Amino acid sequence: MKKRLLPFILLLISIASVAQQLPTSPNFKANDRFEQLGTILPTPNTYRAASGAPGREYWQQRADYDIKAELDDDKRRITGSETITFFNNSPDELKYIWMQLDQNLFKKDGIGATSRTGTVSEKGMSVAQLQAMNTGRGSSLDPKTEYGYEIKSIKDKAGKALPYTINNTMMRIDLPVAMKPGTNLAFSVDWAYNITEYYGRSGYEFFAKDGNSNYFIAHWFPRLAPYDDVNGWNHKQFLGQGEFALIFGNYKVAITVPADHIVAASGECQNYAQVLTGAQKQRLKQAETSKTPVIIVTQTEAEKAEKRENKNPGKKTWIYKADNVRDFAFASSRKFIWDAMLTEPYKNGRKIWSMSFYPKEGNPLWEQYSTRAVEHTLKSYGNRTFEYPYPVAISCHATSGGGMEYPMISFNGGRPEEDGTYSEATKYGMIGVIIHEVGHNFFPMIVNSDERQWAWMDEGLNTFCQYLAEKEWDYNYPTRRGEPNQITDYMSSDPSVLSPIMSSAENVIGLGPNAYAKPATALNILRETVMGRELFDHAFKEYATRWRFKSPTPSDFFRTMEDASGVDLDWFWKGWFYGTEPVDQDLVSVDWFSIDTQNPEIEKELARKEAVRKQGTISKQRDLADKANTVVGQDSTMADFYNTYDPFKVTNADRQRYEQYLSGLSQNERDLIQNNTNFYTLSVKNKGGLVMPVIVKMEFEDGTDSTATFPAEIWRFNDGQINKVITTQKKVVQWTLDPYFQIADIDTANNSFPRVAKPTRFQIFKQQQLRRPANPMQTEGAGKLGTTPRN
Ligand SMILES: [Zn+2]
């Protein structure tokens, strides 16, 4: 705007404007929310580049495994022997190597038990809970059984015993000669352990009705700990909450189980010819060309097997091969139904098996949805990262809730009622957990982050991709995590229990919201509101591609997202990942300015309205009724010129003055004055602390509306309080910040100007509580077993 015009701008027409002095929060330091991350990130080096890509001398270790194991169904025990070939690709000499003994978490005096906290509840406790207090271990553990590894022998290639030291869930093997860089070492370990009841990651599930158990076997063999450029040996203890840090290798695994069991495992089975019946092999052949899942082991066959008519079925050995995986897991049971299809998810000629294994207790849900959800996940994740590189992806049904991921195989909950009906939550929970756990193949099974340290790097990125995959499954999918307004409860909770996302997985409070929901939501906001889909998707794909089959750290992610998009996101990582402040923008005031046109026809009319408004006092209105009784009212000689003079009447002198004024203006200046532009000054306070874009909706006098978005950089000179001028032709009657719930603002009551009162509905206590049935299929008699309803 030209300066000359400034003197003409006057007339503040107040719409309840409050020009108050705003207090400044002591938390607001001098705009440090926009300072670069700087030394918070590690210095780039030749292993990890400043761009966030692997550096020119990036290296990682590798271990190949040849494992022979036997599952004893009667004793619920597993015995194994493994030969490991460990490749020292590091530039360092290694005098010892560290192995992970995760099963030792369940040992009686192990760190899992001794570091557990809890109290006795006076409201009552179950026997299992009390026993857990007594042993210090999880309530699913049998107090009479000793768990944890029995290490029988550790020998080098020549059969000579290697000395070792066990430190809780870690074991150090001392080498007679230090391993030089670029060399490899073969050694073998013999071991056994008793299998725990399924505890969320692995174990057996016992079915009292038919006396059989399903086995989900994971973190079951002693595994190499990573040795890398960031931490040296990664040997943080396994305390149960933090997951795994692992290295890639090739696996050959022979699993011996009762002959009536069906096995599902990481990798490709090498000997279906020996372990399957003729009919099953036939069906597997059909599945190779089917676009929908084909049943390989039928429910009838599984139900017959679980009756155990043959008391001594003997044993069978299933042989698997899995290349370039960071782990290996398997499931085994005589209760398994199995369906599969071999499809081309990327339409490029490469076929991948999608498979599911489930007991009859999973039907009808599992038969209908599991394998389809597996294939959908490969497609959806593949499109935003890289093509799934493995030959098979499996979903197994374990117990009723939660899920757990391993390379090519996952153990997932979601079980219908016994009558075959299921709640909406069970259905969407089941599909969601399958997408999530199969999705973990991408993060962290292939983009191999350190889960023990950074839960968000796999859970957060995976939950974000899960959120998108769910919406691609069904537009209306009731996603649980990812929408900005689903994280506001967590972000507005007591700051003393909030840890930053950048916290160690083993000690973070509220792992679900912290490591899953908050990072997933942050990435969703980054994509939709900060960067835009195009820039985000390119950068995210670049990160996944750069780090597939490698081990990234948080800074590699942060740097790559900026490097590939050209967007400075340091403020975003700082606020969302290193901080715990919530978003709360407060629309403190809106001041309305318009230009004095000097046109007497307009200005005098406005002045008249304002004068009338100001004179509209209640006493004046009441006095009006007595007008006839006043002195002037009763005696006309008491009136003169001023009793009828209208100061707001436009005179010829007024018009001449206006014409003269206009003739002195350029066309541009005349346009600006004559087109009734409104100038609004918005005063927005950053009450929560986390800086975000400012999104403001304007509702106009004529019923239309429009939305303006300003980037987070709007806060760069003052991250506590800003003013922003918005010009409109139409008059704004209502202002709303974040009208479409994009930025996770924890308090929307202060987002509107003028303030809008939101109704809260409450029930009178006497009124009967209305309870929504948890399972409408049951109450409405729909969906008996075998007739799966679609709605
Ligand atoms: Zn997960």
mmCIF file with all atom_site columns, C-alpha atoms and ligand atoms in Angstrom, residues 243 403-405 436-437 440 443-444 451 458-460 462-463 466 516, ligand 1:
data_model
loop_
_atom_site.group_PDB
_atom_site.id
_atom_site.type_symbol
_atom_site.label_atom_id
_atom_site.label_alt_id
_atom_site.label_comp_id
_atom_site.label_asym_id
_atom_site.label_entity_id
_atom_site.label_seq_id
_atom_site.pdbx_PDB_ins_code
_atom_site.Cartn_x
_atom_site.Cartn_y
_atom_site.Cartn_z
_atom_site.occupancy
_atom_site.B_iso_or_equiv
_atom_site.pdbx_formal_charge
_atom_site.auth_seq_id
_atom_site.auth_comp_id
_atom_site.auth_asym_id
_atom_site.auth_atom_id
_atom_site.pdbx_PDB_model_num
ATOM   1  C  CA . GLU A 1 243 ? 12.135 -54.576 20.723 1.00 0.00 ? 243 GLU A CA 1
ATOM   2  C  CA . GLY A 1 403 ? 0.135  -58.559 16.955 1.00 0.00 ? 403 GLY A CA 1
ATOM   3  C  CA . MET A 1 404 ? 3.846  -59.177 16.503 1.00 0.00 ? 404 MET A CA 1
ATOM   4  C  CA . GLU A 1 405 ? 6.072  -58.976 13.475 1.00 0.00 ? 405 GLU A CA 1
ATOM   5  C  CA . HIS A 1 436 ? 0.408  -53.163 10.725 1.00 0.00 ? 436 HIS A CA 1
ATOM   6  C  CA . GLU A 1 437 ? 2.351  -56.378 11.343 1.00 0.00 ? 437 GLU A CA 1
ATOM   7  C  CA . HIS A 1 440 ? 6.584  -54.110 9.675  1.00 0.00 ? 440 HIS A CA 1
ATOM   8  C  CA . PHE A 1 443 ? 10.024 -50.977 8.872  1.00 0.00 ? 443 PHE A CA 1
ATOM   9  C  CA . PRO A 1 444 ? 12.113 -52.418 10.591 1.00 0.00 ? 444 PRO A CA 1
ATOM   10 C  CA . GLU A 1 451 ? 14.097 -50.871 17.799 1.00 0.00 ? 451 GLU A CA 1
ATOM   11 C  CA . ASP A 1 458 ? 9.649  -48.610 13.149 1.00 0.00 ? 458 ASP A CA 1
ATOM   12 C  CA . GLU A 1 459 ? 6.336  -48.190 15.021 1.00 0.00 ? 459 GLU A CA 1
ATOM   13 C  CA . GLY A 1 460 ? 5.779  -44.563 14.080 1.00 0.00 ? 460 GLY A CA 1
ATOM   14 C  CA . ASN A 1 462 ? 4.781  -48.149 10.201 1.00 0.00 ? 462 ASN A CA 1
ATOM   15 C  CA . THR A 1 463 ? 1.672  -46.779 11.919 1.00 0.00 ? 463 THR A CA 1
ATOM   16 C  CA . GLN A 1 466 ? -0.830 -48.386 8.200  1.00 0.00 ? 466 GLN A CA 1
ATOM   17 C  CA . TYR A 1 516 ? 2.992  -45.164 17.471 1.00 0.00 ? 516 TYR A CA 1
HETATM 18 ZN ZN . ZN  B 2 .   ? 4.310  -52.433 15.523 1.00 0.00 ? 1   ZN  B ZN 1
#
